[in-house]
mmCIF file of N, CA, C and O in Angstrom:
data_model
loop_
_atom_site.group_PDB
_atom_site.id
_atom_site.type_symbol
_atom_site.label_atom_id
_atom_site.label_comp_id
_atom_site.label_asym_id
_atom_site.label_seq_id
_atom_site.Cartn_x
_atom_site.Cartn_y
_atom_site.Cartn_z
ATOM 1 N N MET A 648 -196.283 -84.215 63.112
ATOM 2 C CA MET A 648 -196.281 -83.757 64.479
ATOM 3 C C MET A 648 -195.437 -84.696 65.327
ATOM 4 O O MET A 648 -195.170 -85.824 64.943
ATOM 5 N N LYS A 649 -195.068 -84.202 66.505
ATOM 6 C CA LYS A 649 -194.276 -84.993 67.439
ATOM 7 C C LYS A 649 -194.907 -84.933 68.819
ATOM 8 O O LYS A 649 -195.443 -83.902 69.207
ATOM 9 N N TRP A 650 -194.806 -86.051 69.536
ATOM 10 C CA TRP A 650 -195.291 -86.129 70.903
ATOM 11 C C TRP A 650 -194.261 -86.849 71.747
ATOM 12 O O TRP A 650 -193.668 -87.837 71.324
ATOM 13 N N ILE A 651 -194.047 -86.355 72.948
ATOM 14 C CA ILE A 651 -193.242 -87.064 73.944
ATOM 15 C C ILE A 651 -194.225 -87.843 74.813
ATOM 16 O O ILE A 651 -195.203 -87.280 75.319
ATOM 17 N N ILE A 652 -193.979 -89.122 74.969
ATOM 18 C CA ILE A 652 -194.826 -89.982 75.789
ATOM 19 C C ILE A 652 -193.960 -90.534 76.915
ATOM 20 O O ILE A 652 -192.901 -91.120 76.667
ATOM 21 N N ALA A 653 -194.407 -90.316 78.141
ATOM 22 C CA ALA A 653 -193.695 -90.817 79.316
ATOM 23 C C ALA A 653 -194.687 -91.556 80.200
ATOM 24 O O ALA A 653 -195.853 -91.187 80.275
ATOM 25 N N TYR A 654 -194.212 -92.582 80.863
ATOM 26 C CA TYR A 654 -195.130 -93.362 81.687
ATOM 27 C C TYR A 654 -194.447 -93.880 82.942
ATOM 28 O O TYR A 654 -193.231 -94.013 83.009
ATOM 29 N N ASP A 655 -195.280 -94.176 83.929
ATOM 30 C CA ASP A 655 -194.877 -94.841 85.163
ATOM 31 C C ASP A 655 -195.982 -95.852 85.443
ATOM 32 O O ASP A 655 -197.091 -95.472 85.823
ATOM 33 N N ILE A 656 -195.692 -97.103 85.205
ATOM 34 C CA ILE A 656 -196.689 -98.171 85.314
ATOM 35 C C ILE A 656 -196.379 -99.011 86.546
ATOM 36 O O ILE A 656 -195.248 -99.474 86.723
ATOM 37 N N SER A 657 -197.373 -99.214 87.403
ATOM 38 C CA SER A 657 -197.144 -99.887 88.686
ATOM 39 C C SER A 657 -197.029 -101.407 88.583
ATOM 40 O O SER A 657 -196.350 -102.025 89.390
ATOM 41 N N CYS A 658 -197.673 -102.011 87.625
ATOM 42 C CA CYS A 658 -197.679 -103.473 87.486
ATOM 43 C C CYS A 658 -196.642 -103.899 86.437
ATOM 44 O O CYS A 658 -196.698 -103.429 85.300
ATOM 45 N N PRO A 659 -195.710 -104.787 86.785
ATOM 46 C CA PRO A 659 -194.689 -105.218 85.822
ATOM 47 C C PRO A 659 -195.269 -105.796 84.527
ATOM 48 O O PRO A 659 -194.723 -105.583 83.449
ATOM 49 N N LYS A 660 -196.385 -106.498 84.622
ATOM 50 C CA LYS A 660 -197.003 -107.086 83.429
ATOM 51 C C LYS A 660 -197.532 -105.980 82.500
ATOM 52 O O LYS A 660 -197.308 -106.018 81.288
ATOM 53 N N ARG A 661 -198.208 -104.989 83.065
ATOM 54 C CA ARG A 661 -198.703 -103.863 82.257
ATOM 55 C C ARG A 661 -197.543 -103.032 81.724
ATOM 56 O O ARG A 661 -197.577 -102.544 80.600
ATOM 57 N N LEU A 662 -196.512 -102.869 82.547
ATOM 58 C CA LEU A 662 -195.330 -102.116 82.139
ATOM 59 C C LEU A 662 -194.737 -102.712 80.866
ATOM 60 O O LEU A 662 -194.428 -101.994 79.908
ATOM 61 N N LEU A 663 -194.582 -104.017 80.834
ATOM 62 C CA LEU A 663 -194.034 -104.690 79.665
ATOM 63 C C LEU A 663 -194.940 -104.504 78.446
ATOM 64 O O LEU A 663 -194.461 -104.246 77.341
ATOM 65 N N LYS A 664 -196.249 -104.599 78.648
ATOM 66 C CA LYS A 664 -197.187 -104.420 77.534
ATOM 67 C C LYS A 664 -197.118 -103.004 76.967
ATOM 68 O O LYS A 664 -197.114 -102.806 75.752
ATOM 69 N N VAL A 665 -197.066 -102.007 77.849
ATOM 70 C CA VAL A 665 -196.990 -100.612 77.400
ATOM 71 C C VAL A 665 -195.678 -100.371 76.667
ATOM 72 O O VAL A 665 -195.648 -99.765 75.598
ATOM 73 N N HIS A 666 -194.585 -100.878 77.230
ATOM 74 C CA HIS A 666 -193.275 -100.698 76.599
ATOM 75 C C HIS A 666 -193.254 -101.336 75.206
ATOM 76 O O HIS A 666 -192.797 -100.714 74.239
ATOM 77 N N ARG A 667 -193.726 -102.551 75.095
ATOM 78 C CA ARG A 667 -193.757 -103.240 73.785
ATOM 79 C C ARG A 667 -194.640 -102.490 72.789
ATOM 80 O O ARG A 667 -194.288 -102.366 71.617
ATOM 81 N N HIS A 668 -195.770 -102.004 73.259
ATOM 82 C CA HIS A 668 -196.668 -101.249 72.377
ATOM 83 C C HIS A 668 -195.973 -99.999 71.849
ATOM 84 O O HIS A 668 -195.998 -99.722 70.645
ATOM 85 N N LEU A 669 -195.345 -99.256 72.739
ATOM 86 C CA LEU A 669 -194.689 -98.020 72.312
ATOM 87 C C LEU A 669 -193.484 -98.286 71.418
ATOM 88 O O LEU A 669 -193.207 -97.493 70.511
ATOM 89 N N CYS A 670 -192.786 -99.379 71.621
ATOM 90 C CA CYS A 670 -191.661 -99.714 70.736
ATOM 91 C C CYS A 670 -192.117 -99.928 69.299
ATOM 92 O O CYS A 670 -191.351 -99.705 68.364
ATOM 93 N N LYS A 671 -193.358 -100.339 69.110
ATOM 94 C CA LYS A 671 -193.912 -100.534 67.766
ATOM 95 C C LYS A 671 -194.297 -99.214 67.101
ATOM 96 O O LYS A 671 -194.361 -99.132 65.882
ATOM 97 N N HIS A 672 -194.585 -98.185 67.896
ATOM 98 C CA HIS A 672 -195.119 -96.934 67.362
ATOM 99 C C HIS A 672 -194.182 -95.739 67.499
ATOM 100 O O HIS A 672 -194.368 -94.742 66.797
ATOM 101 N N ALA A 673 -193.234 -95.802 68.417
ATOM 102 C CA ALA A 673 -192.449 -94.612 68.746
ATOM 103 C C ALA A 673 -190.986 -94.978 68.968
ATOM 104 O O ALA A 673 -190.632 -96.143 69.103
ATOM 105 N N LEU A 674 -190.176 -93.955 69.036
ATOM 106 C CA LEU A 674 -188.742 -94.108 69.230
ATOM 107 C C LEU A 674 -188.405 -93.966 70.713
ATOM 108 O O LEU A 674 -188.720 -92.938 71.323
ATOM 109 N N PRO A 675 -187.765 -94.982 71.318
ATOM 110 C CA PRO A 675 -187.407 -94.856 72.731
ATOM 111 C C PRO A 675 -186.277 -93.843 72.914
ATOM 112 O O PRO A 675 -185.277 -93.892 72.203
ATOM 113 N N LEU A 676 -186.460 -92.902 73.834
ATOM 114 C CA LEU A 676 -185.437 -91.908 74.140
ATOM 115 C C LEU A 676 -184.695 -92.267 75.418
ATOM 116 O O LEU A 676 -183.492 -92.090 75.521
ATOM 117 N N GLN A 677 -185.435 -92.712 76.424
ATOM 118 C CA GLN A 677 -184.903 -93.163 77.701
ATOM 119 C C GLN A 677 -185.857 -94.235 78.213
ATOM 120 O O GLN A 677 -186.886 -94.502 77.606
ATOM 121 N N ASN A 678 -185.517 -94.843 79.350
ATOM 122 C CA ASN A 678 -186.467 -95.787 79.946
ATOM 123 C C ASN A 678 -187.771 -95.054 80.192
ATOM 124 O O ASN A 678 -187.790 -93.997 80.806
ATOM 125 N N SER A 679 -188.842 -95.559 79.663
ATOM 126 C CA SER A 679 -190.208 -95.047 79.822
ATOM 127 C C SER A 679 -190.439 -93.660 79.218
ATOM 128 O O SER A 679 -191.394 -92.988 79.584
ATOM 129 N N VAL A 680 -189.598 -93.228 78.278
ATOM 130 C CA VAL A 680 -189.806 -91.966 77.560
ATOM 131 C C VAL A 680 -189.644 -92.245 76.073
ATOM 132 O O VAL A 680 -188.603 -92.759 75.642
ATOM 133 N N PHE A 681 -190.666 -91.890 75.302
ATOM 134 C CA PHE A 681 -190.675 -92.171 73.867
ATOM 135 C C PHE A 681 -191.017 -90.917 73.078
ATOM 136 O O PHE A 681 -191.687 -90.017 73.580
ATOM 137 N N LEU A 682 -190.582 -90.907 71.810
ATOM 138 C CA LEU A 682 -190.934 -89.858 70.870
ATOM 139 C C LEU A 682 -191.776 -90.485 69.775
ATOM 140 O O LEU A 682 -191.323 -91.389 69.068
ATOM 141 N N LEU A 683 -193.005 -90.000 69.643
ATOM 142 C CA LEU A 683 -193.901 -90.448 68.580
ATOM 143 C C LEU A 683 -193.912 -89.373 67.509
ATOM 144 O O LEU A 683 -194.186 -88.203 67.792
ATOM 145 N N GLN A 684 -193.592 -89.764 66.280
ATOM 146 C CA GLN A 684 -193.634 -88.842 65.145
ATOM 147 C C GLN A 684 -194.645 -89.382 64.151
ATOM 148 O O GLN A 684 -194.624 -90.565 63.832
ATOM 149 N N GLY A 685 -195.526 -88.519 63.667
ATOM 150 C CA GLY A 685 -196.505 -88.974 62.695
ATOM 151 C C GLY A 685 -197.669 -88.013 62.587
ATOM 152 O O GLY A 685 -197.614 -86.870 63.042
ATOM 153 N N SER A 686 -198.734 -88.526 62.039
ATOM 154 C CA SER A 686 -199.940 -87.733 61.829
ATOM 155 C C SER A 686 -200.824 -87.764 63.069
ATOM 156 O O SER A 686 -200.579 -88.538 64.000
ATOM 157 N N GLN A 687 -201.839 -86.952 63.060
ATOM 158 C CA GLN A 687 -202.815 -86.960 64.154
ATOM 159 C C GLN A 687 -203.475 -88.334 64.256
ATOM 160 O O GLN A 687 -203.753 -88.808 65.349
ATOM 161 N N GLU A 688 -203.678 -88.974 63.121
ATOM 162 C CA GLU A 688 -204.277 -90.314 63.114
ATOM 163 C C GLU A 688 -203.334 -91.328 63.774
ATOM 164 O O GLU A 688 -203.787 -92.185 64.546
ATOM 165 N N ASP A 689 -202.026 -91.238 63.497
ATOM 166 C CA ASP A 689 -201.046 -92.117 64.152
ATOM 167 C C ASP A 689 -201.113 -91.942 65.668
ATOM 168 O O ASP A 689 -201.082 -92.908 66.415
ATOM 169 N N TYR A 690 -201.200 -90.683 66.092
ATOM 170 C CA TYR A 690 -201.287 -90.382 67.520
ATOM 171 C C TYR A 690 -202.554 -90.990 68.121
ATOM 172 O O TYR A 690 -202.514 -91.615 69.176
ATOM 173 N N GLN A 691 -203.687 -90.803 67.464
ATOM 174 C CA GLN A 691 -204.959 -91.309 67.983
ATOM 175 C C GLN A 691 -204.946 -92.825 68.128
ATOM 176 O O GLN A 691 -205.441 -93.364 69.126
ATOM 177 N N ILE A 692 -204.371 -93.510 67.158
ATOM 178 C CA ILE A 692 -204.289 -94.971 67.218
ATOM 179 C C ILE A 692 -203.439 -95.393 68.413
ATOM 180 O O ILE A 692 -203.837 -96.256 69.206
ATOM 181 N N CYS A 693 -202.279 -94.786 68.558
ATOM 182 C CA CYS A 693 -201.387 -95.106 69.670
ATOM 183 C C CYS A 693 -202.065 -94.799 71.005
ATOM 184 O O CYS A 693 -202.033 -95.608 71.931
ATOM 185 N N TYR A 694 -202.673 -93.644 71.100
ATOM 186 C CA TYR A 694 -203.336 -93.210 72.332
ATOM 187 C C TYR A 694 -204.471 -94.167 72.721
ATOM 188 O O TYR A 694 -204.563 -94.592 73.878
ATOM 189 N N GLN A 695 -205.321 -94.510 71.779
ATOM 190 C CA GLN A 695 -206.452 -95.394 72.082
ATOM 191 C C GLN A 695 -205.974 -96.759 72.568
ATOM 192 O O GLN A 695 -206.546 -97.320 73.506
ATOM 193 N N GLU A 696 -204.932 -97.279 71.955
ATOM 194 C CA GLU A 696 -204.406 -98.571 72.385
ATOM 195 C C GLU A 696 -203.789 -98.476 73.783
ATOM 196 O O GLU A 696 -203.942 -99.377 74.597
ATOM 197 N N LEU A 697 -203.100 -97.357 74.056
ATOM 198 C CA LEU A 697 -202.520 -97.172 75.392
ATOM 199 C C LEU A 697 -203.603 -97.111 76.458
ATOM 200 O O LEU A 697 -203.421 -97.636 77.562
ATOM 201 N N MET A 698 -204.725 -96.480 76.155
ATOM 202 C CA MET A 698 -205.810 -96.363 77.128
ATOM 203 C C MET A 698 -206.364 -97.734 77.522
ATOM 204 O O MET A 698 -206.870 -97.903 78.627
ATOM 205 N N HIS A 699 -206.233 -98.718 76.637
ATOM 206 C CA HIS A 699 -206.686 -100.070 76.956
ATOM 207 C C HIS A 699 -205.637 -100.861 77.743
ATOM 208 O O HIS A 699 -205.953 -101.901 78.314
ATOM 209 N N LEU A 700 -204.403 -100.375 77.760
ATOM 210 C CA LEU A 700 -203.329 -101.105 78.430
ATOM 211 C C LEU A 700 -203.072 -100.644 79.863
ATOM 212 O O LEU A 700 -202.556 -101.413 80.668
ATOM 213 N N ILE A 701 -203.397 -99.394 80.159
ATOM 214 C CA ILE A 701 -203.049 -98.865 81.486
ATOM 215 C C ILE A 701 -204.231 -98.948 82.448
ATOM 216 O O ILE A 701 -205.377 -99.116 82.035
ATOM 217 N N HIS A 702 -203.923 -98.822 83.717
ATOM 218 C CA HIS A 702 -204.936 -98.753 84.773
ATOM 219 C C HIS A 702 -204.958 -97.303 85.249
ATOM 220 O O HIS A 702 -203.974 -96.816 85.823
ATOM 221 N N LEU A 703 -206.057 -96.608 85.013
ATOM 222 C CA LEU A 703 -206.129 -95.167 85.256
ATOM 223 C C LEU A 703 -205.911 -94.765 86.714
ATOM 224 O O LEU A 703 -205.441 -93.660 86.979
ATOM 225 N N LYS A 704 -206.231 -95.629 87.652
ATOM 226 C CA LYS A 704 -206.064 -95.273 89.057
ATOM 227 C C LYS A 704 -204.691 -95.634 89.609
ATOM 228 O O LYS A 704 -204.303 -95.150 90.657
ATOM 229 N N GLU A 705 -203.939 -96.483 88.913
ATOM 230 C CA GLU A 705 -202.646 -96.940 89.418
ATOM 231 C C GLU A 705 -201.457 -96.458 88.591
ATOM 232 O O GLU A 705 -200.351 -96.385 89.111
ATOM 233 N N ASP A 706 -201.669 -96.161 87.326
ATOM 234 C CA ASP A 706 -200.576 -95.825 86.422
ATOM 235 C C ASP A 706 -200.569 -94.341 86.088
ATOM 236 O O ASP A 706 -201.552 -93.636 86.302
ATOM 237 N N ASN A 707 -199.453 -93.879 85.556
ATOM 238 C CA ASN A 707 -199.300 -92.485 85.167
ATOM 239 C C ASN A 707 -198.799 -92.457 83.725
ATOM 240 O O ASN A 707 -197.727 -92.993 83.428
ATOM 241 N N LEU A 708 -199.553 -91.847 82.846
ATOM 242 C CA LEU A 708 -199.186 -91.700 81.440
ATOM 243 C C LEU A 708 -199.277 -90.228 81.097
ATOM 244 O O LEU A 708 -200.296 -89.587 81.354
ATOM 245 N N ARG A 709 -198.192 -89.684 80.540
ATOM 246 C CA ARG A 709 -198.175 -88.275 80.154
ATOM 247 C C ARG A 709 -197.779 -88.177 78.693
ATOM 248 O O ARG A 709 -196.851 -88.852 78.243
ATOM 249 N N ILE A 710 -198.490 -87.300 77.966
ATOM 250 C CA ILE A 710 -198.208 -87.080 76.550
ATOM 251 C C ILE A 710 -198.094 -85.581 76.340
ATOM 252 O O ILE A 710 -198.993 -84.829 76.687
ATOM 253 N N TYR A 711 -196.949 -85.177 75.787
ATOM 254 C CA TYR A 711 -196.683 -83.767 75.521
ATOM 255 C C TYR A 711 -196.573 -83.556 74.021
ATOM 256 O O TYR A 711 -195.763 -84.219 73.357
ATOM 257 N N SER A 712 -197.355 -82.646 73.493
ATOM 258 C CA SER A 712 -197.293 -82.305 72.078
ATOM 259 C C SER A 712 -196.155 -81.312 71.859
ATOM 260 O O SER A 712 -196.003 -80.348 72.611
ATOM 261 N N LEU A 713 -195.348 -81.553 70.829
ATOM 262 C CA LEU A 713 -194.249 -80.656 70.494
ATOM 263 C C LEU A 713 -194.578 -79.906 69.212
ATOM 264 O O LEU A 713 -195.067 -80.503 68.256
ATOM 265 N N ALA A 714 -194.292 -78.620 69.175
ATOM 266 C CA ALA A 714 -194.465 -77.838 67.959
ATOM 267 C C ALA A 714 -193.488 -78.358 66.904
ATOM 268 O O ALA A 714 -192.473 -78.984 67.219
ATOM 269 N N ALA A 715 -193.778 -78.072 65.648
ATOM 270 C CA ALA A 715 -192.987 -78.603 64.532
ATOM 271 C C ALA A 715 -191.504 -78.305 64.655
ATOM 272 O O ALA A 715 -190.669 -79.141 64.329
ATOM 273 N N HIS A 716 -191.144 -77.149 65.119
ATOM 274 C CA HIS A 716 -189.735 -76.771 65.168
ATOM 275 C C HIS A 716 -189.215 -76.620 66.592
ATOM 276 O O HIS A 716 -188.281 -75.862 66.834
ATOM 277 N N THR A 717 -189.789 -77.359 67.519
ATOM 278 C CA THR A 717 -189.309 -77.315 68.900
ATOM 279 C C THR A 717 -187.913 -77.912 68.961
ATOM 280 O O THR A 717 -187.721 -79.063 68.569
ATOM 281 N N PRO A 718 -186.932 -77.143 69.429
ATOM 282 C CA PRO A 718 -185.581 -77.713 69.510
ATOM 283 C C PRO A 718 -185.488 -78.732 70.644
ATOM 284 O O PRO A 718 -186.139 -78.591 71.668
ATOM 285 N N ILE A 719 -184.688 -79.745 70.409
ATOM 286 C CA ILE A 719 -184.410 -80.734 71.444
ATOM 287 C C ILE A 719 -182.982 -80.485 71.904
ATOM 288 O O ILE A 719 -182.033 -80.653 71.141
ATOM 289 N N ILE A 720 -182.830 -80.038 73.129
ATOM 290 C CA ILE A 720 -181.525 -79.720 73.679
ATOM 291 C C ILE A 720 -181.068 -80.907 74.514
ATOM 292 O O ILE A 720 -181.815 -81.406 75.352
ATOM 293 N N HIS A 721 -179.877 -81.364 74.262
ATOM 294 C CA HIS A 721 -179.388 -82.533 74.975
ATOM 295 C C HIS A 721 -177.901 -82.365 75.263
ATOM 296 O O HIS A 721 -177.220 -81.555 74.652
ATOM 297 N N PHE A 722 -177.424 -83.180 76.173
ATOM 298 C CA PHE A 722 -176.007 -83.249 76.510
ATOM 299 C C PHE A 722 -175.593 -84.715 76.474
ATOM 300 O O PHE A 722 -176.360 -85.580 76.883
ATOM 301 N N GLY A 723 -174.428 -84.984 75.983
ATOM 302 C CA GLY A 723 -173.964 -86.369 75.893
ATOM 303 C C GLY A 723 -174.421 -87.024 74.602
ATOM 304 O O GLY A 723 -174.534 -86.383 73.569
ATOM 305 N N LYS A 724 -174.709 -88.285 74.674
ATOM 306 C CA LYS A 724 -175.116 -89.073 73.514
ATOM 307 C C LYS A 724 -176.356 -88.457 72.878
ATOM 308 O O LYS A 724 -177.311 -88.132 73.575
ATOM 309 N N PRO A 725 -176.380 -88.314 71.531
ATOM 310 C CA PRO A 725 -177.556 -87.710 70.872
ATOM 311 C C PRO A 725 -178.830 -88.510 71.171
ATOM 312 O O PRO A 725 -178.801 -89.744 71.163
ATOM 313 N N PRO A 726 -179.956 -87.827 71.432
ATOM 314 C CA PRO A 726 -181.191 -88.526 71.766
ATOM 315 C C PRO A 726 -181.862 -89.192 70.566
ATOM 316 O O PRO A 726 -182.617 -90.124 70.740
ATOM 317 N N LEU A 727 -181.576 -88.712 69.384
ATOM 318 C CA LEU A 727 -182.196 -89.262 68.173
ATOM 319 C C LEU A 727 -181.128 -89.785 67.236
ATOM 320 O O LEU A 727 -180.044 -89.190 67.132
ATOM 321 N N PRO A 728 -181.421 -90.872 66.504
ATOM 322 C CA PRO A 728 -180.442 -91.358 65.522
ATOM 323 C C PRO A 728 -180.334 -90.351 64.381
ATOM 324 O O PRO A 728 -181.237 -89.556 64.145
ATOM 325 N N GLU A 729 -179.224 -90.410 63.682
ATOM 326 C CA GLU A 729 -179.001 -89.482 62.545
ATOM 327 C C GLU A 729 -180.077 -89.650 61.497
ATOM 328 O O GLU A 729 -180.596 -90.644 61.231
#
C-alpha cells in the first residue's frame, strides 16, 4: 500500500523531529510531503510514532491512502526515483 503524508508543524524543534522520523520510513517528495510504501503494519508503526511527535492542537498532519494503481501525475522533475 501507499500513503501520502503531509505536515505543517508549528515548532521548529518538533518539525525537525517529524522530518527526521519520516526520512527513516518514507520517501520525501517535497518539503513536508512524503510517500510511505509498505504494509499496514509499516503504516501503523509510522503513524503511532508520529502521534507521539506532534502537538494535536498546534500541528497539522494529513495522511492520504492511495489505491494500488493510483497514477501519480507530475510535471517537471520525476517525483519518484527510477
